[in-house]
Short mmCIF file of C-alpha atoms and ligand atoms in Angstrom, two decimals:
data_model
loop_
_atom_site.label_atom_id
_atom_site.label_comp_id
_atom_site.label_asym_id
_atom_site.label_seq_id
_atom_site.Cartn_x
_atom_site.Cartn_y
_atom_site.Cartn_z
CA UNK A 1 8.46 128.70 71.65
CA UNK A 2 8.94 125.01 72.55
CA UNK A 3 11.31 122.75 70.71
CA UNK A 4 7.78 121.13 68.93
CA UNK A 5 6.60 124.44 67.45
CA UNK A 6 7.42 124.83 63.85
CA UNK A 7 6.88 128.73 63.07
CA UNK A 8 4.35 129.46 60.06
CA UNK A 9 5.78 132.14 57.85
CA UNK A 10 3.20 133.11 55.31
CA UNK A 11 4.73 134.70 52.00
CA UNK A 12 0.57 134.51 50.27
CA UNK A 13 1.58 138.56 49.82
CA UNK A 14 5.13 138.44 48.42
CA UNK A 15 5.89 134.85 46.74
CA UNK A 16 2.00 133.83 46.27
CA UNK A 17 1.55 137.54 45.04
CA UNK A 18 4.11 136.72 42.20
CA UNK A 19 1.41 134.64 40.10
CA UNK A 20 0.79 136.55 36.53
CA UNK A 21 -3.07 138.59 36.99
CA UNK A 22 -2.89 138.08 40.61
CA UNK A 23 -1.55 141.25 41.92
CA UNK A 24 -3.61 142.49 44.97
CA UNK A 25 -4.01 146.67 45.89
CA UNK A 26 -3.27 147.36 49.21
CA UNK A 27 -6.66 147.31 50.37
CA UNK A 28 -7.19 143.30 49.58
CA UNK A 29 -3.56 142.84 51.49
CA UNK A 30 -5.43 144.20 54.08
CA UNK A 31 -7.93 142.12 54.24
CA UNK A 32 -6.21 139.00 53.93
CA UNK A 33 -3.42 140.38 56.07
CA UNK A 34 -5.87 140.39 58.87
CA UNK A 35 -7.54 137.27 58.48
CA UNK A 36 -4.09 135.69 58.35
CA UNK A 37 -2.86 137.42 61.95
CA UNK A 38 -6.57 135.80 62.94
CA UNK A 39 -5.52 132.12 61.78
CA UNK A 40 -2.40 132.55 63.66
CA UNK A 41 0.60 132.81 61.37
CA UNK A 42 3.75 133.72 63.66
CA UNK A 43 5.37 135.86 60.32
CA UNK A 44 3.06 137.59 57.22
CA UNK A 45 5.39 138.92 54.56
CA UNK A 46 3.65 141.36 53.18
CA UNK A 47 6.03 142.27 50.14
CA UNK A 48 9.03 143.67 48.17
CA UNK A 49 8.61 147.13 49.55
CA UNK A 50 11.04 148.13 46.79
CA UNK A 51 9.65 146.91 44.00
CA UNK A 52 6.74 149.51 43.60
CA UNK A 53 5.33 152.48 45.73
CA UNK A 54 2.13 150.20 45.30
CA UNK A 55 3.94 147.38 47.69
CA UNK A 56 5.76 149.85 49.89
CA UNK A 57 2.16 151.13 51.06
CA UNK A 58 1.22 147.99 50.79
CA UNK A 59 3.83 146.30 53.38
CA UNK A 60 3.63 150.08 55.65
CA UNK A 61 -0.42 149.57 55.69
CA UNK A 62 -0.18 146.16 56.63
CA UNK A 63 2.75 146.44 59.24
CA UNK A 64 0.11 149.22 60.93
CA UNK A 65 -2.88 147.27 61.93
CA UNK A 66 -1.33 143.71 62.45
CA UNK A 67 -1.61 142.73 65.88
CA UNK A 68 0.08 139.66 66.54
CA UNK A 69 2.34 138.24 63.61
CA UNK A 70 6.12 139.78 63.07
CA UNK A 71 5.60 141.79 59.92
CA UNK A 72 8.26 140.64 57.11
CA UNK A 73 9.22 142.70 53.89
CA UNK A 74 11.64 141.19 51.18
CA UNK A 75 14.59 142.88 50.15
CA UNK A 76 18.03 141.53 48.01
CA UNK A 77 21.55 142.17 49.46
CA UNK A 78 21.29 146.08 48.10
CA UNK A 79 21.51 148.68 50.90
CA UNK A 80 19.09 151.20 49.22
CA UNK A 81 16.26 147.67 49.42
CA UNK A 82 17.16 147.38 53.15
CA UNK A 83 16.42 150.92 54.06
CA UNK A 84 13.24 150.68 52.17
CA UNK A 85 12.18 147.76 53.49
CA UNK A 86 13.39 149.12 57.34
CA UNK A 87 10.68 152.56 56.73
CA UNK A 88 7.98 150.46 55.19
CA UNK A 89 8.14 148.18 58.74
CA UNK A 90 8.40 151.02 60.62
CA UNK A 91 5.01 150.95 62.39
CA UNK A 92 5.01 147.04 62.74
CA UNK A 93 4.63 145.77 66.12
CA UNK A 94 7.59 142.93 65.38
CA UNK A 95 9.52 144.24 62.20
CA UNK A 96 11.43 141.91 60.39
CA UNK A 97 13.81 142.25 57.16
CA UNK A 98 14.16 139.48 54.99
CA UNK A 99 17.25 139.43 52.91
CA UNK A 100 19.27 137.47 51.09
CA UNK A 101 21.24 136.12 47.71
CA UNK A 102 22.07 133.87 45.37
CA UNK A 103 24.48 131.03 46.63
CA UNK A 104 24.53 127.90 43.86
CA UNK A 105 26.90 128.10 41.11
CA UNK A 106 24.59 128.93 38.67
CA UNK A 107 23.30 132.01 40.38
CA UNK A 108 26.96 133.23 41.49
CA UNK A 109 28.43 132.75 38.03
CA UNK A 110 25.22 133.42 35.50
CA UNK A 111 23.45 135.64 37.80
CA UNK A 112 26.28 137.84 39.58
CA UNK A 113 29.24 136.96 37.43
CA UNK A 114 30.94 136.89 40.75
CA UNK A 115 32.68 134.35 42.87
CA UNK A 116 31.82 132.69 46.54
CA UNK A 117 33.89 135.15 48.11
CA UNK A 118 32.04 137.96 47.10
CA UNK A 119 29.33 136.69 47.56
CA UNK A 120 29.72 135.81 51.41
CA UNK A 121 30.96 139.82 51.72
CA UNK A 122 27.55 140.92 50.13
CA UNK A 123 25.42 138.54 52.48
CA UNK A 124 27.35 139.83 55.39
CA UNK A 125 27.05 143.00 54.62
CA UNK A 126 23.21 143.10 53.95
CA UNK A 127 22.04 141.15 57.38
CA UNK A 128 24.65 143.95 59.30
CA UNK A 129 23.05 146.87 57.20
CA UNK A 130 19.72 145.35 57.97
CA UNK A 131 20.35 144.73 61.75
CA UNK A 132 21.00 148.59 62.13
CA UNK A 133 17.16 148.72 61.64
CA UNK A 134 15.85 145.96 63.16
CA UNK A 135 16.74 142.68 65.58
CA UNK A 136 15.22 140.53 63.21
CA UNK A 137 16.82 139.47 60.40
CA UNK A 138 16.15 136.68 58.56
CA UNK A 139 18.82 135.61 55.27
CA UNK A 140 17.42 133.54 52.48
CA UNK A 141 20.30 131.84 50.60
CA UNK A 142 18.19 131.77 47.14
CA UNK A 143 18.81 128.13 45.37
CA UNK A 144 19.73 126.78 48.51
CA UNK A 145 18.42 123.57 46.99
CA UNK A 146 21.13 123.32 44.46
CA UNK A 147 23.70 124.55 46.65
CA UNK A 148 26.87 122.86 47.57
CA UNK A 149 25.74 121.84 50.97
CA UNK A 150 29.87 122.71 52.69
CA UNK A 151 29.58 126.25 50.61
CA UNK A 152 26.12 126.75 52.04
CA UNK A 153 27.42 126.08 55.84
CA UNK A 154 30.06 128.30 55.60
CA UNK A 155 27.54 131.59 54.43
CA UNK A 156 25.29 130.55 56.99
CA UNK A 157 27.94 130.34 59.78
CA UNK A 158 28.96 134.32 58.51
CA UNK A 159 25.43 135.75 58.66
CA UNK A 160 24.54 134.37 61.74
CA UNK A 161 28.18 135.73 63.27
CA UNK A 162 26.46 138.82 61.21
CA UNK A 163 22.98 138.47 63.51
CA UNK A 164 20.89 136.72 61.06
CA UNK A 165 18.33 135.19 63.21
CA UNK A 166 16.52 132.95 61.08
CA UNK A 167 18.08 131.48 57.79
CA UNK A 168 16.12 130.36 54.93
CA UNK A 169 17.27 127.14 52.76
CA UNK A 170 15.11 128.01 49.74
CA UNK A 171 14.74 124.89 47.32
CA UNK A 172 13.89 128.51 44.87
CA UNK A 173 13.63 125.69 41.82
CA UNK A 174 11.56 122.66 43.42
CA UNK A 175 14.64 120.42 42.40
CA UNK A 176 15.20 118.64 45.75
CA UNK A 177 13.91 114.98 46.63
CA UNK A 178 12.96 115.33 50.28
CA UNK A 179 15.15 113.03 51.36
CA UNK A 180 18.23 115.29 49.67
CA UNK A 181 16.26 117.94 50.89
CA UNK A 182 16.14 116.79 54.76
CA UNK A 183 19.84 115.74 54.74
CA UNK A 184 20.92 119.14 53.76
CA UNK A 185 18.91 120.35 56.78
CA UNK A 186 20.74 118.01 58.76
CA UNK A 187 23.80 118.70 57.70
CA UNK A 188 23.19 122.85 58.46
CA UNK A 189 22.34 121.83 61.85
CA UNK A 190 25.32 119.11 62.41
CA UNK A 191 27.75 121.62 60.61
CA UNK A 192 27.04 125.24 61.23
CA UNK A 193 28.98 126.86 64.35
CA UNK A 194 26.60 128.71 65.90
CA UNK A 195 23.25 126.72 64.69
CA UNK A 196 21.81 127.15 68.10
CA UNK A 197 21.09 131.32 67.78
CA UNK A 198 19.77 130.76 64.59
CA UNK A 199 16.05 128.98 63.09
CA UNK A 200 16.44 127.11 59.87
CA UNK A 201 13.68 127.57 57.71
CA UNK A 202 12.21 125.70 55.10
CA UNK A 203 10.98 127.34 51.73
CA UNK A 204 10.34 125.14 48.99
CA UNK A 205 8.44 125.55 45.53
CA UNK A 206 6.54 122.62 44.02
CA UNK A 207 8.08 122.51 40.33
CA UNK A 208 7.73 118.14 41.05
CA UNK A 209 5.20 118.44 43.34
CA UNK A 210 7.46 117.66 46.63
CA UNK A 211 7.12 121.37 48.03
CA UNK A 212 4.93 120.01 51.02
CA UNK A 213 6.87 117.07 51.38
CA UNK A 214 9.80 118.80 51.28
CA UNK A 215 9.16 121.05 53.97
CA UNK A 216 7.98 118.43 55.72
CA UNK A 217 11.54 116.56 55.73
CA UNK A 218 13.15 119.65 56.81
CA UNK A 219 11.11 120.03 59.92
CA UNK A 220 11.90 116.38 60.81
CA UNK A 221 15.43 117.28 60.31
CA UNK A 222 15.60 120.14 62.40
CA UNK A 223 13.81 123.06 60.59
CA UNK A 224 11.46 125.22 62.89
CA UNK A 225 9.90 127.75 60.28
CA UNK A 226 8.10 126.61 56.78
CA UNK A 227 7.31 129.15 54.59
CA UNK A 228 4.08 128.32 52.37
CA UNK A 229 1.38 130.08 51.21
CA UNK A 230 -2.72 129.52 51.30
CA UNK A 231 -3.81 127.00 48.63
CA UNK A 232 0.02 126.77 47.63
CA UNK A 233 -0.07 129.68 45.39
CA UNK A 234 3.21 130.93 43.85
CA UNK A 235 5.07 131.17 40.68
CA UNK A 236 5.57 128.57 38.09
CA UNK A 237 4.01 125.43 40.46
CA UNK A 238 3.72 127.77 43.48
CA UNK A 239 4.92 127.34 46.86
CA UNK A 240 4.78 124.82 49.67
CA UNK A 241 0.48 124.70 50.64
CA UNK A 242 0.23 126.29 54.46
CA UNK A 243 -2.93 124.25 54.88
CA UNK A 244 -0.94 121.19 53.47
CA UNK A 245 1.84 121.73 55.97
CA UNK A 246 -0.27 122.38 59.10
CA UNK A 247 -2.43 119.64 58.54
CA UNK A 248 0.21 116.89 58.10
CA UNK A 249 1.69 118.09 61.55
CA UNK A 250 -1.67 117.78 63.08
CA UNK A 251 -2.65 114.61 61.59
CA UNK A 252 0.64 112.86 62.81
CA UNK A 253 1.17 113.84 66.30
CA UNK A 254 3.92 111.18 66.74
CA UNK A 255 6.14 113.77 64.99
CA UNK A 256 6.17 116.00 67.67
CA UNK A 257 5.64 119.52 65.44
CA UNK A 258 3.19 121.36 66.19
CA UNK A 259 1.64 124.88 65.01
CA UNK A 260 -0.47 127.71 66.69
CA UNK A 261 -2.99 127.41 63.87
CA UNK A 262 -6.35 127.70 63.84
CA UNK A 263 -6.76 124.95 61.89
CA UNK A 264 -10.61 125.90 61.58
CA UNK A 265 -10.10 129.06 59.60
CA UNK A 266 -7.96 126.90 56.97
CA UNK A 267 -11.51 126.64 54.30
CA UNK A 268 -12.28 129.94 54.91
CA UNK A 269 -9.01 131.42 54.47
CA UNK A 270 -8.37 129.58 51.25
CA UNK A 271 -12.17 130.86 50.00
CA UNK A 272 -11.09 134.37 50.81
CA UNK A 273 -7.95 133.99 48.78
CA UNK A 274 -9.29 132.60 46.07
CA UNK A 275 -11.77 135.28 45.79
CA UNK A 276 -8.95 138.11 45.93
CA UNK A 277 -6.53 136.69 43.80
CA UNK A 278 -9.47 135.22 41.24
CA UNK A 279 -7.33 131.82 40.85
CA UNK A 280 -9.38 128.93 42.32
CA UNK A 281 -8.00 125.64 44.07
CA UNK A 282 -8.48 122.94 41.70
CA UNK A 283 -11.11 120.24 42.70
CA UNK A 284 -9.01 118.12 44.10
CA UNK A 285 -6.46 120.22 46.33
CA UNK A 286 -6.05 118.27 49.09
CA UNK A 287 -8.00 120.12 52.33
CA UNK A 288 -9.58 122.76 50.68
CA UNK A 289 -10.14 121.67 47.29
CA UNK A 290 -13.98 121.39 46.55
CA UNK A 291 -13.92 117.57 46.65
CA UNK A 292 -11.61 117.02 49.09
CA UNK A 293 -14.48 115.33 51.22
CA UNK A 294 -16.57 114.64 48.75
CA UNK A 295 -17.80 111.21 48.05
CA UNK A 296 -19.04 109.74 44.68
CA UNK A 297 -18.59 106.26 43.98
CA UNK A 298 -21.20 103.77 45.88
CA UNK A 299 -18.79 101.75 48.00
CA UNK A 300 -16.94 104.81 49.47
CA UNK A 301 -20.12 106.32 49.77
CA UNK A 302 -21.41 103.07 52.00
CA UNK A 303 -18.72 103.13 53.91
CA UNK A 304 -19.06 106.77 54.86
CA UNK A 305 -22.78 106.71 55.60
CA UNK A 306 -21.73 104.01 57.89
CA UNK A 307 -18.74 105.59 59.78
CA UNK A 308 -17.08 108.91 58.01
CA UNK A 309 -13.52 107.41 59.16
CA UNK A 310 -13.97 104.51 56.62
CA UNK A 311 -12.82 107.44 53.97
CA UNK A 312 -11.49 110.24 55.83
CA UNK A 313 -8.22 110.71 57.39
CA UNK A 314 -9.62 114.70 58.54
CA UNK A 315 -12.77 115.58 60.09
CA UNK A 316 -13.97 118.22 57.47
CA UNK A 317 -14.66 120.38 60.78
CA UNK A 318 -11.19 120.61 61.83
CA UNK A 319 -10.45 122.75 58.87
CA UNK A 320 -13.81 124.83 59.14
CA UNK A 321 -16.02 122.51 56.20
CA UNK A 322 -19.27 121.90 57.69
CA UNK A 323 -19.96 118.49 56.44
CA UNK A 324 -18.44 115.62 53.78
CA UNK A 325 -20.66 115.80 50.72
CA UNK A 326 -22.43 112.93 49.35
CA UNK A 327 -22.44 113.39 45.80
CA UNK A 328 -24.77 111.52 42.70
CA UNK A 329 -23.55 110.42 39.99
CA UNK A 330 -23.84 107.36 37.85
CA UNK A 331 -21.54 105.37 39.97
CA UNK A 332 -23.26 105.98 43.47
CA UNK A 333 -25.45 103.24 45.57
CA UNK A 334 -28.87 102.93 46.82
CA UNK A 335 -27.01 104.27 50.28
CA UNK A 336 -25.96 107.12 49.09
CA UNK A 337 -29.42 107.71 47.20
CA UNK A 338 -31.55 106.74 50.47
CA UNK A 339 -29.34 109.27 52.33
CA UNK A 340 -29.35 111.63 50.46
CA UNK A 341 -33.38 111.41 49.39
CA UNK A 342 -33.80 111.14 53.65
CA UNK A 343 -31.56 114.81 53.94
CA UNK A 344 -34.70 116.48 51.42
CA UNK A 345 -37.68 114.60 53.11
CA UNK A 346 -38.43 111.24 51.97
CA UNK A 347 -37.91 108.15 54.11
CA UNK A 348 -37.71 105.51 51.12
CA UNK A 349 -38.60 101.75 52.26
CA UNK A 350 -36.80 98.88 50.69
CA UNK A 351 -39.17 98.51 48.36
CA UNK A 352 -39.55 102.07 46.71
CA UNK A 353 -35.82 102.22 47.21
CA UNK A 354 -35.21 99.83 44.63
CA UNK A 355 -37.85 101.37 42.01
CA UNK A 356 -36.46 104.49 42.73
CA UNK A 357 -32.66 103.69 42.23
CA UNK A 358 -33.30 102.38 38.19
CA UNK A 359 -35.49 105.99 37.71
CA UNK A 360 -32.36 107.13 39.18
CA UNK A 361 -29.55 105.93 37.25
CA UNK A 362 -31.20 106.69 34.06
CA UNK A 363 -31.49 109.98 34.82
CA UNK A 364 -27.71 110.03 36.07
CA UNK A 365 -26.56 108.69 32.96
CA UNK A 366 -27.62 111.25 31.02
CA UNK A 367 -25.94 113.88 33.77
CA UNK A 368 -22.88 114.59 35.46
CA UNK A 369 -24.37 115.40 38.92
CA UNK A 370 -27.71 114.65 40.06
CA UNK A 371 -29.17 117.69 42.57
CA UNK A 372 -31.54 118.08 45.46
CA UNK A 373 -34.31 119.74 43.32
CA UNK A 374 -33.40 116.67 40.65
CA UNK A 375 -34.12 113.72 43.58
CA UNK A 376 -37.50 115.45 44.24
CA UNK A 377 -38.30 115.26 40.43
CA UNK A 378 -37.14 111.63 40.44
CA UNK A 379 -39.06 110.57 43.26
CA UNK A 380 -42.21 112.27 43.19
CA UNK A 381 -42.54 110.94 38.99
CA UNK A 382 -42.23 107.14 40.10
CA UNK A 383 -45.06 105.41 40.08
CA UNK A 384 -44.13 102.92 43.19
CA UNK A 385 -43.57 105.83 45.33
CA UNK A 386 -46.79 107.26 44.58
CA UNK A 387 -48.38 104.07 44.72
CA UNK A 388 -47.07 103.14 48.19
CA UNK A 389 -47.25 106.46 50.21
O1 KIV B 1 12.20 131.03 46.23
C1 KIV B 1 13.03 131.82 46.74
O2 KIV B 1 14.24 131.58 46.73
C2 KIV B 1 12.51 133.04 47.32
C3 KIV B 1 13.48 133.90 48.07
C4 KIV B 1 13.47 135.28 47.54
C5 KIV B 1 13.22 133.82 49.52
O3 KIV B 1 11.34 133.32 47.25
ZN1 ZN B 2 10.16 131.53 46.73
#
């Protein structure tokens, strides 16, 4: 791995999975597991193997016909989770255990009723407990984000003397600004003996709408794992967006991350979700969202037509859309009409183009989105187009 790559951890199985009504049987983890080792994830956590004999088949199934990823399965800082988690991964090519705890205030004293002490013995014991199974073992310090940043370095500095080999910094509550959240980062990496035989990882949720920024911040500062999940799915606001993440890095080469993404599976792969889950993107998701290269008003339209960079920072390609959509509405231009009347059959001429246009923006008045079959109705009814053809 070069110092550029940034790892893509995929938790669409175990944190996406935690939405209320979208539970998937093992057969759609599956599926989705494999189109995911396809993209080129580097880690799929495929669940809570505790939790239920549903997601310990689940995680096993999965772990069995992934080819290329490191299989991951959750687990808190209880030995009886670990050892579940450890026979669930047993068939996985690259096993890995993901454990952790709570580390803010508010989780030691409301959650635990313990103090930092205890907690650091319960962290180190779980990563030892898990390293008996596996050599990778990753710790998540849950609500990293509100963590006291010297308390945080000193349990990260035990489980990596422990053999953590990755440790998360979850922002669990999407409370950090990315700036706070990049600094604390930066301070891991400045403060933590023993950084170097560790990966940070970023894991943020999007209760302000910062997770992809967020993460973003942390891989400037050092971070070389995010953890996100397709169309940002998760609970409450959901998690950092994978296709968010990896496009940003793309987009901005001068940052030096990169990812071993296909970045032209990202539609499909969000489509696929979708489906199995039943929770759609909204409309305007950014990358996969169903207008995220569509055009409506006349001048953007124009200036698309003319050049497609006028409007667009992403060719709709790179992420596997086939073409930016020219959509008509009331607020579109003879352009846009004349292009899209050329893409069913008619080459308009100045003239008829004009006519036309009027017969066209009375009909799109009276409705939201004017279709193929509609332009052909328009046309072929106005008298100056029959009159000149
Ligand atoms: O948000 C969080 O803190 C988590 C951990 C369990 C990794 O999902
Ligand atoms: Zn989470």
């Amino acid at each position: 791995m070069s110092n550029t790559n940034v790892q893509i951890f995929d938790t669409t199985l175990r944190d996406g999975e935690q939405v209320p009504g979208c539970k998937l049987n093992t057969d759609q983890k599956i599926i989705i597991a494999e189109q995911l080792d396809l993209l080129g994830v580097d880690i799929i956590e495929a669940g809570f193997p505790v939790s239920s004999p549903g997601d310990f088949s689940s995680v096993e199934a999965v772990s069995k016909i992934v080819k290329n990823a490191t299989v991951c399965g959750l687990t808190r800082s209880v030995e009886n989770d670990i050892k579940v988690a450890a026979e669930a991964l047993q068939y996985a090519k690259k096993p890995r255990i993901h454990t952790g705890i709570g580390t803010s205030d508010s989780h030691i004293k409301f959650k635990f009723r313990s103090n930092r002490e205890v907690i650091i013995e319960r962290a180190v014991a779980a990563v030892r407990y898990a390293k008996s199974f596996v050599e990778d073992v990753e710790f998540y310090a849950e609500d990293a984000g509100r963590t006291d940043n010297e308390f945080l370095a000193k349990v990260c500095e035990e489980v990596i003397k422990a053999g953590a080999t990755v440790l998360n910094i979850p922002d669990t509550t999407g409370y950090c600004l990315p700036h706070e959240y990049g600094a604390k980062i930066k301070f891991l990496k400045e403060n933590v003996k023993g950084i170097d035989k560790a990966i940070l990882s970023c894991h943020c949720h999007n209760d302000l709408g910062l997770a992809t920024a967020n993460s973003i911040e942390g891989a400037i500062n050092g971070a070389r794992q995010i953890e996100c999940t397709i169309n940002g799915i998760g609970e409450r606001a959901g998690n950092t967006a994978l296709e968010e993440v990896v496009m940003i890095m793309k987009q901005h080469p001068y940052l030096n991350l990169d990812t071993n993404i296909n970045t032209s599976m990202l539609y499909g792969m969000s489509q696929l979700v979708s489906e199995h889950m039943g929770i759609h993107a909204q409309p305007n998701k950014a990358i996969v969202g169903a207008n995220a290269f569509a055009h409506s008003s006349g001048i953007h339209q124009d200036g698309v037509i003319k050049n497609r960079e006028t409007y667009e920072i992403i060719d709709p390609k790179d992420v596997g859309v086939t073409e930016s959509a020219i959509v008509l509405t009331a607020r579109s231009g003879r352009a846009a009409l004349a292009y899209r009347a050329k893409n069913v059959g008619y080459e308009l001429t100045k003239l008829q183009l004009d006519v036309v246009y009027n017969d066209f923006l009375k009909f799109a008045d009276a409705k939201k989105e004017v279709e193929d079959n509609d332009i052909h109705n328009i046309i072929e009814s106005s008298s100056i187009y029959n009159e000149l053809r």
